[in-house]
Amino acid sequence: MSDARQQAVENAAREVIAHGGPAALTDPHQVLDAMRAASDLGATEKDITDEMKRQRNA
């Protein structure tokens, strides 16, 4: 995975963890923008999900 793609995946995972979910009171565009940036660099939903699991267990 390229450095830019890895950074985008890590950022998207952080945003989803920090701002996602049904109780989120923040701007949903933050999460969507991060997910879109990672996707534009070739990341898959699985890449982001795996990174979220890694971050939660770190």
C-alpha angles and dihedrals in degrees: 000000000000120000093246092049092047091050091049091050091049091048093047091050091050091049094049092048093046100040109015131095135068094289094054112135096182132091107288090211089074091064094039093050092051092047091048092050091052092046092049088057091053102265118146129218087252090056090055094043091050090049091050089054090048092050093047091051095044 
